[in-house]
mmCIF file of C-alpha atoms in Angstrom:
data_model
loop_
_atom_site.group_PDB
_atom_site.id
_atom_site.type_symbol
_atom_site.label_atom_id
_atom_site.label_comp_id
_atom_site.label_asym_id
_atom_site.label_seq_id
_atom_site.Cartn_x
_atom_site.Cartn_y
_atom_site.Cartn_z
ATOM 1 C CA UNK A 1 94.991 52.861 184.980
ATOM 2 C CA UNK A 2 92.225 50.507 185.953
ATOM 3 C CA UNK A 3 91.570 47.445 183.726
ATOM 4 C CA UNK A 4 87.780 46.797 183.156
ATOM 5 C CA UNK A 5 87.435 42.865 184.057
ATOM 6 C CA UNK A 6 84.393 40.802 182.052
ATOM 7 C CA UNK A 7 82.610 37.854 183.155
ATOM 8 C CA UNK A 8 82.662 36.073 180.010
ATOM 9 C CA UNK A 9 79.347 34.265 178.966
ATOM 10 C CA UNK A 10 78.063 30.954 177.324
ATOM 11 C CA UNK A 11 76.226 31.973 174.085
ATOM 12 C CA UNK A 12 75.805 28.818 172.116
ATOM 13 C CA UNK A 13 77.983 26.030 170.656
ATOM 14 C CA UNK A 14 79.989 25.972 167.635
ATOM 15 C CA UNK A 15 80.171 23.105 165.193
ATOM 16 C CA UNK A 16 83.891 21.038 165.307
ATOM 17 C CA UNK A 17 84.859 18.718 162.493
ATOM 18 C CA UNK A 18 85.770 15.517 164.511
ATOM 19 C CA UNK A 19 86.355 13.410 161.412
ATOM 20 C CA UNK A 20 87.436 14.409 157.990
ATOM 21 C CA UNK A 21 87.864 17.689 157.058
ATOM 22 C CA UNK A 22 86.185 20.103 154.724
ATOM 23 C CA UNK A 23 89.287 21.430 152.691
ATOM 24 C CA UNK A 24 89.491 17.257 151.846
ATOM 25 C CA UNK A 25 87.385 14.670 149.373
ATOM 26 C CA UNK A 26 85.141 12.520 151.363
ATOM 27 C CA UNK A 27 82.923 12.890 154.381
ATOM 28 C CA UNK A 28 82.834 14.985 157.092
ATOM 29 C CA UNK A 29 81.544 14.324 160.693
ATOM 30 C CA UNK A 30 81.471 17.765 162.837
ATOM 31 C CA UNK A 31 80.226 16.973 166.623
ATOM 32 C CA UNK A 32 79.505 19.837 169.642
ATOM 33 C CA UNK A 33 78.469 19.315 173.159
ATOM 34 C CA UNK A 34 76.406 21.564 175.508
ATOM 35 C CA UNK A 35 74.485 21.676 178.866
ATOM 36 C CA UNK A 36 71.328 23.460 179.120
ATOM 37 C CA UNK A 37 68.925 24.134 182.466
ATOM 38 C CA UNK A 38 65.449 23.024 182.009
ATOM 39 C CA UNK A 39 62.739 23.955 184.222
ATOM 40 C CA UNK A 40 61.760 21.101 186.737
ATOM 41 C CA UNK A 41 64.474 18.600 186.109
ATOM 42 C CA UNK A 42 67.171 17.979 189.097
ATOM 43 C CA UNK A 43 70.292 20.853 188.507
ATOM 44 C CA UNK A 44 74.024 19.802 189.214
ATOM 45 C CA UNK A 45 75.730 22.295 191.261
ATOM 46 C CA UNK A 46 76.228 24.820 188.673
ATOM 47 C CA UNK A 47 72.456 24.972 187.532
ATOM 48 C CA UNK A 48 72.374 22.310 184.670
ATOM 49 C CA UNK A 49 69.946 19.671 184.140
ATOM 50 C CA UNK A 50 70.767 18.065 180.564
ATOM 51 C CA UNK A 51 74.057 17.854 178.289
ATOM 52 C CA UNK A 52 73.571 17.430 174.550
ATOM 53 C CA UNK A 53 75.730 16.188 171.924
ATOM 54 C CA UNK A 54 74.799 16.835 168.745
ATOM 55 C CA UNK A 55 76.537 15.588 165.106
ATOM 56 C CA UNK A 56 76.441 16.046 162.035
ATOM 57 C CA UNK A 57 77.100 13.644 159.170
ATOM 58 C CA UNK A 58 77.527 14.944 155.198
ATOM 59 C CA UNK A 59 79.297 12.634 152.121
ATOM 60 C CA UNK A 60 81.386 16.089 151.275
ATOM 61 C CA UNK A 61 82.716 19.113 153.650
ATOM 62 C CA UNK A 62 81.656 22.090 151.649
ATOM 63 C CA UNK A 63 78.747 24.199 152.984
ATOM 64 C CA UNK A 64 76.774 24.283 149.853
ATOM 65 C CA UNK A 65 75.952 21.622 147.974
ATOM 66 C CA UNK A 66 72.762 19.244 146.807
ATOM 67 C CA UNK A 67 73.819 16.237 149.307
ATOM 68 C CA UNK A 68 71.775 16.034 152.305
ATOM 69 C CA UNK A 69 73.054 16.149 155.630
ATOM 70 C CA UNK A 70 72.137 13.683 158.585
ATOM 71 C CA UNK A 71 71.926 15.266 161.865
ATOM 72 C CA UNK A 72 71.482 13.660 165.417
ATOM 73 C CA UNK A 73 71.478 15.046 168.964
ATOM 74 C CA UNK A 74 71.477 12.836 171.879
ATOM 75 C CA UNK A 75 70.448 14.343 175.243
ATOM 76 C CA UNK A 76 71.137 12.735 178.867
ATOM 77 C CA UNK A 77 69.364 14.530 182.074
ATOM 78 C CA UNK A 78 72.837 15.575 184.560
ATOM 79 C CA UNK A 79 71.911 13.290 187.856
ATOM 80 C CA UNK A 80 69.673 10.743 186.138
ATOM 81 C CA UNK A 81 69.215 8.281 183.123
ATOM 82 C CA UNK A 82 66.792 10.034 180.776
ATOM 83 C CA UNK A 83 68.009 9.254 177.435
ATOM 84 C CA UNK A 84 66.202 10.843 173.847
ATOM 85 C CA UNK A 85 67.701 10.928 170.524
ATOM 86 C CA UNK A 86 66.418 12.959 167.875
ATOM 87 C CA UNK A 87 67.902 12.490 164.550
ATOM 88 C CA UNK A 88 66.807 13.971 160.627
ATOM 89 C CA UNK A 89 68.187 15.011 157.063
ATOM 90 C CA UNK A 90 68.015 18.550 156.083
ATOM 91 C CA UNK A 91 69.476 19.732 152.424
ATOM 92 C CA UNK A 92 72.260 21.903 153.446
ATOM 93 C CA UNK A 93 74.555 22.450 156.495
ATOM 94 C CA UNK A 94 73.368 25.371 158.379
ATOM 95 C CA UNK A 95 69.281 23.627 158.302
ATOM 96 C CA UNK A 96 71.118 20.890 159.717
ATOM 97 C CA UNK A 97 72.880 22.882 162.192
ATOM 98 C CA UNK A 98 69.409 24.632 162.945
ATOM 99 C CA UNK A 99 67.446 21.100 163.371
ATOM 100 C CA UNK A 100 70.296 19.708 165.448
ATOM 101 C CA UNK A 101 70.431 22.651 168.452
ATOM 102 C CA UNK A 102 66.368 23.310 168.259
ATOM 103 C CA UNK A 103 66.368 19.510 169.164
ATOM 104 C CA UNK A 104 68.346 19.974 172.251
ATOM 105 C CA UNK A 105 66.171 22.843 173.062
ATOM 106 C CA UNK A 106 63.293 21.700 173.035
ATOM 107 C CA UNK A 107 62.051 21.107 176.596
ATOM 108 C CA UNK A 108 62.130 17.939 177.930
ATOM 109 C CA UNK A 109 58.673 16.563 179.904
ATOM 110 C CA UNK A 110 59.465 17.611 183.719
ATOM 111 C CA UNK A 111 59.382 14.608 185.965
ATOM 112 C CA UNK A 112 57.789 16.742 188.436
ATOM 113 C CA UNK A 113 55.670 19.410 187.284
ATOM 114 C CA UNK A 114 54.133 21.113 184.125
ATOM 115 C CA UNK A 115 55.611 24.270 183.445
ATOM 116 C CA UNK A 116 54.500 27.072 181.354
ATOM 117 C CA UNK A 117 55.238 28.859 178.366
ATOM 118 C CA UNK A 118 57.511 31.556 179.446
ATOM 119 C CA UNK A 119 59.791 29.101 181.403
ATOM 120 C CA UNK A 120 62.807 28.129 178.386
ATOM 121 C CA UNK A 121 65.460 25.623 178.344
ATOM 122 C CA UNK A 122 68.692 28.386 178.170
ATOM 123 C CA UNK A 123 71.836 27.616 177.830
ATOM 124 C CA UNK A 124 74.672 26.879 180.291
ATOM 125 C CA UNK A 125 77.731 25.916 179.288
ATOM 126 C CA UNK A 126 80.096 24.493 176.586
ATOM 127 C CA UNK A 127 81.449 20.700 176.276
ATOM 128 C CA UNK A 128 84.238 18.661 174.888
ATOM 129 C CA UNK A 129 83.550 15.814 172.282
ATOM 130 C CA UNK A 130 86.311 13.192 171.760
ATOM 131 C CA UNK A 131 87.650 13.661 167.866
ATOM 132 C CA UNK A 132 88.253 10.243 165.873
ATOM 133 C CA UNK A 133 91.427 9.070 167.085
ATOM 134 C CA UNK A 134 94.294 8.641 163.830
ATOM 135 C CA UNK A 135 96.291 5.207 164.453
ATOM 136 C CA UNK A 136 99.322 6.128 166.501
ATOM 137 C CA UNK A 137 98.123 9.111 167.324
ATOM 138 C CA UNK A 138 96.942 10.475 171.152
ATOM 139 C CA UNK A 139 93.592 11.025 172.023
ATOM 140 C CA UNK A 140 92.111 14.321 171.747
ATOM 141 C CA UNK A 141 88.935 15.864 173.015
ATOM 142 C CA UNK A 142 87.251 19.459 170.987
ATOM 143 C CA UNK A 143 85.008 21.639 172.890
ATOM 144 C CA UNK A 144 84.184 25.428 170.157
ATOM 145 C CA UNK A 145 81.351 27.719 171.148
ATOM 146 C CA UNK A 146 80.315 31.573 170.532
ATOM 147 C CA UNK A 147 81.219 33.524 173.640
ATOM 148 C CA UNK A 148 80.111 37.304 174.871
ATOM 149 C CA UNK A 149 82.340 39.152 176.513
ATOM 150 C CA UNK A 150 81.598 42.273 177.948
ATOM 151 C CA UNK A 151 78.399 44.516 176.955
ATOM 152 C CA UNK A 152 75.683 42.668 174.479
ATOM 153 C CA UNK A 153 74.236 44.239 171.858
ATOM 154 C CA UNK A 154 71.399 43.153 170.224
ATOM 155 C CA UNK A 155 72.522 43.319 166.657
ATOM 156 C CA UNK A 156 75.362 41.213 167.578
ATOM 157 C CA UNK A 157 74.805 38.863 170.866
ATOM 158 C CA UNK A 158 78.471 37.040 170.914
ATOM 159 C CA UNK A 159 81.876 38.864 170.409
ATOM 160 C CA UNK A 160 84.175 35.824 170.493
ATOM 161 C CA UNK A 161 84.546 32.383 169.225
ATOM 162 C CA UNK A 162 86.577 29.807 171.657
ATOM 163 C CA UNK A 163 87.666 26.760 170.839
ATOM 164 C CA UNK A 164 89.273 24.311 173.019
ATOM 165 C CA UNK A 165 91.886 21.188 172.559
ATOM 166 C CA UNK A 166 93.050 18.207 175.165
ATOM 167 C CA UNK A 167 95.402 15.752 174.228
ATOM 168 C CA UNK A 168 96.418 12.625 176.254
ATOM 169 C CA UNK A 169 99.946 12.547 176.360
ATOM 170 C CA UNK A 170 100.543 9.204 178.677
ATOM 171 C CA UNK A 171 104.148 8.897 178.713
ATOM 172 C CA UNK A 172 104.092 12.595 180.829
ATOM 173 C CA UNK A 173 103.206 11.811 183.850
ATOM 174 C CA UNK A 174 101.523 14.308 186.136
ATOM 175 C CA UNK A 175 101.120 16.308 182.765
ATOM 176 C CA UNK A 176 99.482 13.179 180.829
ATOM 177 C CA UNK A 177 96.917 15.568 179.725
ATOM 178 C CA UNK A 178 98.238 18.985 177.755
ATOM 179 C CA UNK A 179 94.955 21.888 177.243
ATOM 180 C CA UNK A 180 95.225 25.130 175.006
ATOM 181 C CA UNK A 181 92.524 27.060 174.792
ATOM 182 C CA UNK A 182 91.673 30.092 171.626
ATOM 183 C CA UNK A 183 90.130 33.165 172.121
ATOM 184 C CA UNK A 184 89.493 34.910 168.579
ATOM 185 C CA UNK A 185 87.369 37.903 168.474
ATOM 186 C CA UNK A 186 84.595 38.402 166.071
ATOM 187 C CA UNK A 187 85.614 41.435 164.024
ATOM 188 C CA UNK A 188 88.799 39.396 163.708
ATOM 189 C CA UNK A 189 87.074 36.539 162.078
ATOM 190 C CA UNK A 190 85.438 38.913 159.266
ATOM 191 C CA UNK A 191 88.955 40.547 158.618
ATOM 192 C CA UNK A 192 89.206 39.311 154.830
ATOM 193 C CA UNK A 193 92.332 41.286 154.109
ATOM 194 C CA UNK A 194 96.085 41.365 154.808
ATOM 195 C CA UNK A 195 94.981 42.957 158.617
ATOM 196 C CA UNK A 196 93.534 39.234 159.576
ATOM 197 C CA UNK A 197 97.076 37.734 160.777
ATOM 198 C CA UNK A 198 97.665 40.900 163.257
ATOM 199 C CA UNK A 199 94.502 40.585 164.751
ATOM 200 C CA UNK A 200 94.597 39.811 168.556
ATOM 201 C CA UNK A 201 94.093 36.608 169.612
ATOM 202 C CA UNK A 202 94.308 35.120 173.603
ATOM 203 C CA UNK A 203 96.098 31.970 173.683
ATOM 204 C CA UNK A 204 95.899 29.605 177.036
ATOM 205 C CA UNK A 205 97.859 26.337 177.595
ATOM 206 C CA UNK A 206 97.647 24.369 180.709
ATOM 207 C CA UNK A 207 98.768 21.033 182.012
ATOM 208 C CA UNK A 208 96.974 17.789 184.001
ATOM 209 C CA UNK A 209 97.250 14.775 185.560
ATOM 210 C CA UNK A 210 93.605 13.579 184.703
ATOM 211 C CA UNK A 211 90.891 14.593 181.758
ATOM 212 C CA UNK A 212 88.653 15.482 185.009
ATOM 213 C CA UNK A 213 91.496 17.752 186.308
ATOM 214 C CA UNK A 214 92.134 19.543 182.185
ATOM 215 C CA UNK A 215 88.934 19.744 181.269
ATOM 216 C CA UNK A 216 88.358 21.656 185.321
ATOM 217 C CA UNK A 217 90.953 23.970 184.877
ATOM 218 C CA UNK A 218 89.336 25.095 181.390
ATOM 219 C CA UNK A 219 86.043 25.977 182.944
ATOM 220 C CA UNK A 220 88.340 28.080 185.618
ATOM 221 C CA UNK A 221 89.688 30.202 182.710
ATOM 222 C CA UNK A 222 86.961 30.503 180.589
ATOM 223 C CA UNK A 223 84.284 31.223 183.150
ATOM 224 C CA UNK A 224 86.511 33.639 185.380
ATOM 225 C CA UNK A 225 86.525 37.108 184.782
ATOM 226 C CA UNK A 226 89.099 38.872 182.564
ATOM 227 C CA UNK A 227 90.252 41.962 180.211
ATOM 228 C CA UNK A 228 88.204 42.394 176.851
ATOM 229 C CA UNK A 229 90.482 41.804 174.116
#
């Protein structure tokens, strides 16, 4: 029986609380990262030209509610020093979460030509944001995004949600660095009954000497081809 292998692709990032929580009183900070390709700018070897990290600041954690949320998104160009920060309040999360990514998308001036209309800033790939460190505790970097695996469709353009973890663990050596990777699929993510827990789910760990060396061998799982699940 031949296994029909998927090259998985980048579909957008995914919101990560990185402070707080939303099931707790008080405020929540939720952070994602992302690289785009914009027409004109300088590319990196694997066709990106900016990295964005956008976050999200709100006095409570629940979705819906009359406190405004402040959003910001920083973006860097890959090989130079471009810096522009675009920040705002909208009146609920998901405007928020709206203003945050059209901000990354909208296309940067090219240093070295106009471009036109048609050309777009698209999306590359996903990256890790560093979580508020507890006292005591290890350091910990989040990367989530909406991934497609397989076939698109048009009524429903990602079919799983990723999410990422790296914690430093010092005192380990040559495996200072510990990675685990979650691959949940979307029907099992709208599975509001007693089926939810038996959905399947991939689960990858992997060890490092260096946060360059975990956070490499992530992109080498999550960009290599593999079974739909």
């Amino acid at each position: 029986m031949t296994t029909n292998l998927y090259q998985p692709r980048f579909v957008a990032p995914h919101f990560i609380e990185v402070e707080g929580s939303a099931d707790l009183p008080g405020a929540v900070r939720r952070a994602c990262a992302f690289t785009t390709a914009a027409p004109g700018w300088p590319q990196d070897r694997d066709g990106a030209t900016h990295r964005h990290e956008c976050q999200l600041r709100s006095p409570t954690g629940q979705w819906h509610n009359n406190s405004p949320v402040h959003w910001q998104t920083e973006t860097r160009s890959i090989l130079g020093e471009a810096r522009v920060v675009a920040e705002g309040s909208a009146t609920e999360l998901t405007q928020a979460i709206a203003a945050a990514l059209a901000a990354a998308h909208n296309a940067p001036p090219s240093p070295s030509r106009t471009f036109s209309s048609s050309e777009r800033v698209l999306c590359k790939a996903p990256a890790f944001v560093e979580m508020v460190r507890e006292p005591g505790m290890p350091r910990i970097w989040a990367c989530a995004y909406l991934s497609a695996l397989g076939p698109i469709s048009t009524e429903l353009p990602w079919t799983h949600l990723q999410t990422a973890f790296i914690r430093a663990w010092p005192s380990h050596g040559k495996n200072a660095f510990r990675g685990e990777l979650e691959t949940l699929p979307f029907h099992a993510l709208h599975a509001f009954d007693e089926r939810q827990s038996s959905q399947p789910r991939d689960v990858v760990t992997w060890s490092a000497s260096s946060l360059e060396e975990a956070i490499a061998d992530f992109y080498s799982y999550t960009l290599s081809p593999r079974a739909r699940i």
